[in-house]
Coordinates of C-alpha atoms in Angstrom, one line a residue:
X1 CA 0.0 0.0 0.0
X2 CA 3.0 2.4 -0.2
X3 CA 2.0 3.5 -3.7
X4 CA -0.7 5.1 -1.9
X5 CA -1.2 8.5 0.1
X6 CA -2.1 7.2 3.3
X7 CA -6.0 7.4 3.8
X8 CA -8.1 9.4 6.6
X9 CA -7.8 7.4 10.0
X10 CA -11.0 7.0 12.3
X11 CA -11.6 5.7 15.9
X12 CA -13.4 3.1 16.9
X13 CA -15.7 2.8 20.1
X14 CA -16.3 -0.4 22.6
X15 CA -19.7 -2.0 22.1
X16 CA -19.4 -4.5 24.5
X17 CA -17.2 -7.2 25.7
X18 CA -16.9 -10.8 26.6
X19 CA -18.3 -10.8 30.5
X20 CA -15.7 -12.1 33.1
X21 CA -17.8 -15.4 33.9
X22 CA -17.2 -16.6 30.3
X23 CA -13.2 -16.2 30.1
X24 CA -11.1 -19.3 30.4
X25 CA -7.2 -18.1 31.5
X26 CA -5.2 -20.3 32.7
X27 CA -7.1 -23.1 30.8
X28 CA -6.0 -22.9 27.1
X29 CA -5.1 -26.4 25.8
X30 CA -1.5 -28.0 25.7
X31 CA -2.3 -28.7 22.0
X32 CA -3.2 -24.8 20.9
X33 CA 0.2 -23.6 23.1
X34 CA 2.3 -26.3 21.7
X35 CA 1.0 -24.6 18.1
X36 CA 1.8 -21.1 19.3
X37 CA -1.8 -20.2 19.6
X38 CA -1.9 -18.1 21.9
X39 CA -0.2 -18.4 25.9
X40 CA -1.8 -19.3 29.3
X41 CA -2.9 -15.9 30.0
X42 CA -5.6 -15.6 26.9
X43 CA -8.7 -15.9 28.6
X44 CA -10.7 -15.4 25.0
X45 CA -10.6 -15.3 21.5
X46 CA -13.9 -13.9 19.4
X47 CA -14.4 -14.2 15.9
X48 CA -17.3 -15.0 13.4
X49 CA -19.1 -11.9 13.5
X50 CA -23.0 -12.3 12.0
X51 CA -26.3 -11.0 12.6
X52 CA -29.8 -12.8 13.2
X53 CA -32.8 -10.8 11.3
X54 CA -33.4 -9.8 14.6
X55 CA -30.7 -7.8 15.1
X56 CA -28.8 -10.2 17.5
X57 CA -24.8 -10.5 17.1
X58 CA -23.4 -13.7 17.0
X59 CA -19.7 -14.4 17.4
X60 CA -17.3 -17.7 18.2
X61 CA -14.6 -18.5 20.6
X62 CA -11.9 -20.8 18.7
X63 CA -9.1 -20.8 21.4
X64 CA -12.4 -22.4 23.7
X65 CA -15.1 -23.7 21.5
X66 CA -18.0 -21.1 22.4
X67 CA -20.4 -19.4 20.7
X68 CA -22.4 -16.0 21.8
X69 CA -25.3 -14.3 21.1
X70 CA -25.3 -10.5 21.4
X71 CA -28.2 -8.5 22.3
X72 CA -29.1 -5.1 19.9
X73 CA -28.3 -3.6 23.7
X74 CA -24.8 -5.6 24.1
X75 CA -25.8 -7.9 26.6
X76 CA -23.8 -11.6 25.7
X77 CA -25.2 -15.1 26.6
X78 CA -23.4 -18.0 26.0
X79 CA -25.2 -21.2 23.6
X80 CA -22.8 -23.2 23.7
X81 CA -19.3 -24.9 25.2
X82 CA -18.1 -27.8 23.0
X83 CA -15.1 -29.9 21.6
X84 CA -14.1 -27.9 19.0
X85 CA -12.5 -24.6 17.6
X86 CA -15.1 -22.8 15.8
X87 CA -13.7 -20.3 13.5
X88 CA -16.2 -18.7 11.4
X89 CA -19.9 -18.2 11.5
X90 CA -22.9 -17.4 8.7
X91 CA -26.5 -17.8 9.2
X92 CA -28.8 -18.8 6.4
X93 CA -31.8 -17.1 5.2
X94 CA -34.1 -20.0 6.5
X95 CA -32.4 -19.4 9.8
X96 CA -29.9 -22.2 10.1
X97 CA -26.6 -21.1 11.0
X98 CA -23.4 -22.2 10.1
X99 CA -19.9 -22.8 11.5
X100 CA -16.9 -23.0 10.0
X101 CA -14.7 -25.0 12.6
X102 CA -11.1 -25.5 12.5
X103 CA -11.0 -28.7 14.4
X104 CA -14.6 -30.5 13.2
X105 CA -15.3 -29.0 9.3
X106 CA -18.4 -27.5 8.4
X107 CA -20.9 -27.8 11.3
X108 CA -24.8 -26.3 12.3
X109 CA -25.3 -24.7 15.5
X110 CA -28.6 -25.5 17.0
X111 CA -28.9 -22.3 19.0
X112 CA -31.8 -23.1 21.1
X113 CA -31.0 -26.9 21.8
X114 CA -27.3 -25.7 22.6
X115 CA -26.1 -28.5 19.9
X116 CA -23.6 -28.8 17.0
X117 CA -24.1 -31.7 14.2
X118 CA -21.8 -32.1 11.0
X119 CA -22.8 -30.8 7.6
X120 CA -19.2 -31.5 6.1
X121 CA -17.1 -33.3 7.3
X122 CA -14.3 -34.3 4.8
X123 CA -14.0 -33.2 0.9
X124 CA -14.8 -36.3 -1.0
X125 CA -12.9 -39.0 1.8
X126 CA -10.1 -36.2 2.5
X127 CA -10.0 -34.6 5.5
X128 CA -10.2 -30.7 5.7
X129 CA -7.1 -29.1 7.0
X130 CA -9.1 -26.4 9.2
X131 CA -11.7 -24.6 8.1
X132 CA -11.7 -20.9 8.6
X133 CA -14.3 -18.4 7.2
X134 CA -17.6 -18.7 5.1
X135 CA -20.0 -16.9 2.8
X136 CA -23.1 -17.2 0.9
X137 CA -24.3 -16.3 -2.5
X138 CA -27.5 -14.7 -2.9
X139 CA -28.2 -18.4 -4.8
X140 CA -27.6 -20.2 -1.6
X141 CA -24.0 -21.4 -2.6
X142 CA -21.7 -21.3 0.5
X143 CA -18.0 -21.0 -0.2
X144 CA -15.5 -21.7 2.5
X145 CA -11.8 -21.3 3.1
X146 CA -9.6 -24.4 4.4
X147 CA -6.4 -22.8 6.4
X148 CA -5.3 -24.8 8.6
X149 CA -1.3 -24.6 9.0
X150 CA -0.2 -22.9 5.4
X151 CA 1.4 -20.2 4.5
X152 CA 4.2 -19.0 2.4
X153 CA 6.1 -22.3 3.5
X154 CA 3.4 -24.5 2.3
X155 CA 1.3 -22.6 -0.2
X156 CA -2.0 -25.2 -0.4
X157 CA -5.0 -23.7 1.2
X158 CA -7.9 -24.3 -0.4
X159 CA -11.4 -22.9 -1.3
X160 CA -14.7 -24.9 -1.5
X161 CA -17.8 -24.2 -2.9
X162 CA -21.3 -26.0 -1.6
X163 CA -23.8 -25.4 -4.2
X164 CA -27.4 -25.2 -3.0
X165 CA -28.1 -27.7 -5.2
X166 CA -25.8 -30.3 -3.3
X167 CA -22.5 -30.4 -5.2
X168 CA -19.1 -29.5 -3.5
X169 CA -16.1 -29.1 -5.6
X170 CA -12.9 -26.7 -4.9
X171 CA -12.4 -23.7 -6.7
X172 CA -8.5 -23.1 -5.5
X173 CA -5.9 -25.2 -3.7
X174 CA -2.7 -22.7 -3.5
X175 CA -3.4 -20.2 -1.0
X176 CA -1.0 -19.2 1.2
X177 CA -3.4 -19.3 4.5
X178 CA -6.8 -18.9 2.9
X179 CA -8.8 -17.0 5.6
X180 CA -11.6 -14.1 4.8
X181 CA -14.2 -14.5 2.0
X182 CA -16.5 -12.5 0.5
X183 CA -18.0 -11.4 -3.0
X184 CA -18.7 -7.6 -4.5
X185 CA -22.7 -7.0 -4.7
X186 CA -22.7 -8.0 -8.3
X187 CA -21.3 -11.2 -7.4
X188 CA -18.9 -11.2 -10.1
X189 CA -15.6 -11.1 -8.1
X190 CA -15.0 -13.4 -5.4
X191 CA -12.3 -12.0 -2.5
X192 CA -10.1 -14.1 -0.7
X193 CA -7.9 -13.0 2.3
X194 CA -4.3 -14.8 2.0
X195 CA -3.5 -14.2 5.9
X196 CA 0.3 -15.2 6.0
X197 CA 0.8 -13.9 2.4
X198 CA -0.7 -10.8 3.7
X199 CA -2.8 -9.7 0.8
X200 CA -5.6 -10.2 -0.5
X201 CA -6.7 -12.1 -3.6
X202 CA -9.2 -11.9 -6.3
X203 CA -11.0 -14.0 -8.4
X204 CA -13.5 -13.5 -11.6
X205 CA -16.5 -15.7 -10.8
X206 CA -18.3 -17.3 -14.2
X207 CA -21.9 -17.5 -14.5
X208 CA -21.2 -21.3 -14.3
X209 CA -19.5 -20.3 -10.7
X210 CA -15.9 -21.5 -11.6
X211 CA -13.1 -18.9 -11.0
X212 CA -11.0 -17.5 -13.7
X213 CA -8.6 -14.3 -13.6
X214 CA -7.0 -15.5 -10.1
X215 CA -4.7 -12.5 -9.2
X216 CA -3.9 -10.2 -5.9
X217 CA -6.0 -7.7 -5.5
X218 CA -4.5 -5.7 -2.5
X219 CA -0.9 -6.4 -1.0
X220 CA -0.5 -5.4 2.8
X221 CA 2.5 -5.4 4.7
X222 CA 2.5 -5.4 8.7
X223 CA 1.0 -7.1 11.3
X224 CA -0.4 -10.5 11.1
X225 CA -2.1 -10.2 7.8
X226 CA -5.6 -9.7 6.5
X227 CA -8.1 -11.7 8.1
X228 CA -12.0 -11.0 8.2
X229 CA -14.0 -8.8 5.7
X230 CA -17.2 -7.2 4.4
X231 CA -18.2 -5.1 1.4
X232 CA -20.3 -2.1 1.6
X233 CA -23.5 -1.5 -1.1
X234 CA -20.8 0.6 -2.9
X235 CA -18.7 -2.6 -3.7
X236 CA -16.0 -1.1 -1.4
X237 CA -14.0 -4.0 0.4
X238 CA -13.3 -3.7 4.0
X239 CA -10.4 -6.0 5.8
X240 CA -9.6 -6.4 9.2
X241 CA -5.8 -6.6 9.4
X242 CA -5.4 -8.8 12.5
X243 CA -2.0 -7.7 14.7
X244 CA -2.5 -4.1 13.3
X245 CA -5.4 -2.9 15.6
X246 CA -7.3 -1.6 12.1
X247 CA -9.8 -2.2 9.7
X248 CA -9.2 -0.9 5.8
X249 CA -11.6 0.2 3.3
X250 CA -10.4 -0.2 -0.1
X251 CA -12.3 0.9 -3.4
X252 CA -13.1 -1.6 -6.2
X253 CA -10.4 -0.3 -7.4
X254 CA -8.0 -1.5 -4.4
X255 CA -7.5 2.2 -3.5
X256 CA -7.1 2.9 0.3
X257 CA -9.9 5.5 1.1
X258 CA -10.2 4.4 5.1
X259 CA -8.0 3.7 8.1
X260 CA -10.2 2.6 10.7
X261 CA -8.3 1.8 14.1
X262 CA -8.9 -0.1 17.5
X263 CA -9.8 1.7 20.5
X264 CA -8.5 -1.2 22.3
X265 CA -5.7 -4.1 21.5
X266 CA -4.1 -5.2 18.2
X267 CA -6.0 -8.0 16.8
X268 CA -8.7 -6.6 14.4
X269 CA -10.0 -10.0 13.0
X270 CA -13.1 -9.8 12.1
X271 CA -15.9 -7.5 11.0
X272 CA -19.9 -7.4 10.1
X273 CA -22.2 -4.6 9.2
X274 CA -25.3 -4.2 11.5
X275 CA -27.5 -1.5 13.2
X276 CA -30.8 -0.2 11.9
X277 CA -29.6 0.8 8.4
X278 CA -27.0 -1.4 8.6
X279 CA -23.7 1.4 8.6
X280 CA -22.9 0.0 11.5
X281 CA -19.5 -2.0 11.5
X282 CA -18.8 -3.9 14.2
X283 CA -15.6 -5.5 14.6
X284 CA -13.6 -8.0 16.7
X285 CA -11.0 -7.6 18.4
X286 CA -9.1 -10.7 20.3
X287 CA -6.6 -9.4 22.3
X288 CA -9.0 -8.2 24.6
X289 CA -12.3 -9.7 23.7
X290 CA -14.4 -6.5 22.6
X291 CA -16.0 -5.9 19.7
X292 CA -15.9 -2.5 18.5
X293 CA -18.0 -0.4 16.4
X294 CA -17.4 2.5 13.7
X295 CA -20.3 4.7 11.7
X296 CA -19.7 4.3 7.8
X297 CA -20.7 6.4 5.5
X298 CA -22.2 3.5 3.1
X299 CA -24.3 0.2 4.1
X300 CA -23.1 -2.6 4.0
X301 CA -23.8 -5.3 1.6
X302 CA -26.7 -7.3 3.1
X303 CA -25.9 -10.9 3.9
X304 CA -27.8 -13.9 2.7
X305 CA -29.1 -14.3 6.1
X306 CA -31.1 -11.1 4.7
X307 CA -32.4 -11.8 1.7
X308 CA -35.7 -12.2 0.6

């Protein structure tokens, strides 16, 4: 982004934060320490930002396999505590909802019944390498990003698509740490955040839904990389740049028109629009287990969970 001028920086504010009662320190697992994820003082890590139709936030614990649900007011109850390390979270527009989880693939979350069940579990026999981020087509196709450990040292992360009729197939399998996903309104481009190659990637999508024109859209430098994002009704991409403490608004163009930066720690990793007219972005940060929020100019995109 040196090319660039550097774009007008905003502040964020603190719309609520994980309660005391549901923080775990001292208790993260031998396996995520011996993995570098995180130490024995991280009491929380939030991600998966979405919103219910009626305005509730949802949001996912991987370091301690929780989910939340956010009141419009900021209030957070817990749904569920289970074996896993949910990473990502979408809800459907016939209100089933979604988790993309590291440890378990492609689960649903029975909110009420406090429940988990499989909806993918492998890719045709082979197992995922771990799951990280989701996103739905305004046809009901979910894509999803496979992470797990890759990077620049072992470049295979992969993309799926689900259609809604059924069939699965993968659209990319050389990512360097596939993370973030999204589409413009038009649905034309698909967006891909390449965490430990710190850009961001871009794809041409066909009307038959295969991907064509794969190049990198944004480069980033800094930090841990790009990690969550959203797109605003203008086609504008937004990118949480985890281990920088900011969000970035990019045009269509991959012009930097936005600095948006944490009132709190460093790790920006996720973001979602909400609020009445949906201007709202609300953002998570790990380090301290707030989410933030920051009035935009444009609305965002609605999600599928939206539609119709």
């Amino acid at each position: 982004m040196a090319m660039y001028a550097a774009p007008p920086a905003m502040k964020t504010e603190v719309f609520t934060r994980i309660p005391d009662r549901y923080r775990k320190a001292g208790q993260l697992s031998d396996e995520r320490l011996r993995a570098g994820k995180g130490t024995r003082a991280t009491d929380s890590y939030i991600e998966g930002p979405s919103f219910d139709r009626q305005g509730n936030l949802y949001l996912v614990d991987i370091a301690f396999g929780l989910v939340f649900r956010v009141s419009p007011a900021g209030e957070v109850t817990q749904l569920i505590e289970y074996d896993g390390e949910p990473n990502g979270l979408k809800i459907h527009r016939d209100g089933r909802i979604f988790v993309a989880d590291h440890k378990n693939g492609i689960l649903l979350l029975d909110a009420e019944a406090g429940r988990v069940t499989p909806h993918i579990r492998r890719a045709r026999t082979e197992g995922f390498k771990g799951p990280n981020d989701l996103f739905f087509a305004a046809n009901g196709d979910m894509y999803f990003t496979d992470q797990g450990q890759t990077g620049l040292q072992d470049p295979s992360g992969r993309v799926y698509r689900q259609g809604a009729d059924g069939y699965f197939e993968c659209l990319l399998d050389n990512v360097p740490s596939p993370n973030g996903i999204v589409m413009n309104p038009a649905e034309t481009m698909l967006y891909v955040a390449a965490t430990r190659g710190n850009c961001v990637w871009r794809a041409m999508v066909l009307p038959d839904r295969s991907l064509t024109r794969v190049g990198l859209f944004v480069q980033m430098s800094g930090g841990a990389g790009p990690d969550g994002m959203a797109v605003d009704q203008a086609g504008n991409l937004y990118v949480a740049h985890a281990g920088m403490g900011a969000v970035w608004k990019f045009s269509p163009r991959g012009e930097p028109l936005l600095r948006i930066d944490s009132c709190m720690g460093h790790m920006t990793t996720n973001i979602a629009f909400g609020g009445q007219d949906n201007r709202d972005l609300f953002i998570t940060e790990s380090e301290t287990g707030s989410v933030l929020v920051a009035r935009m100019d444009t609305p965002g995109q609605p999600m599928y969970s939206h539609a119709g």
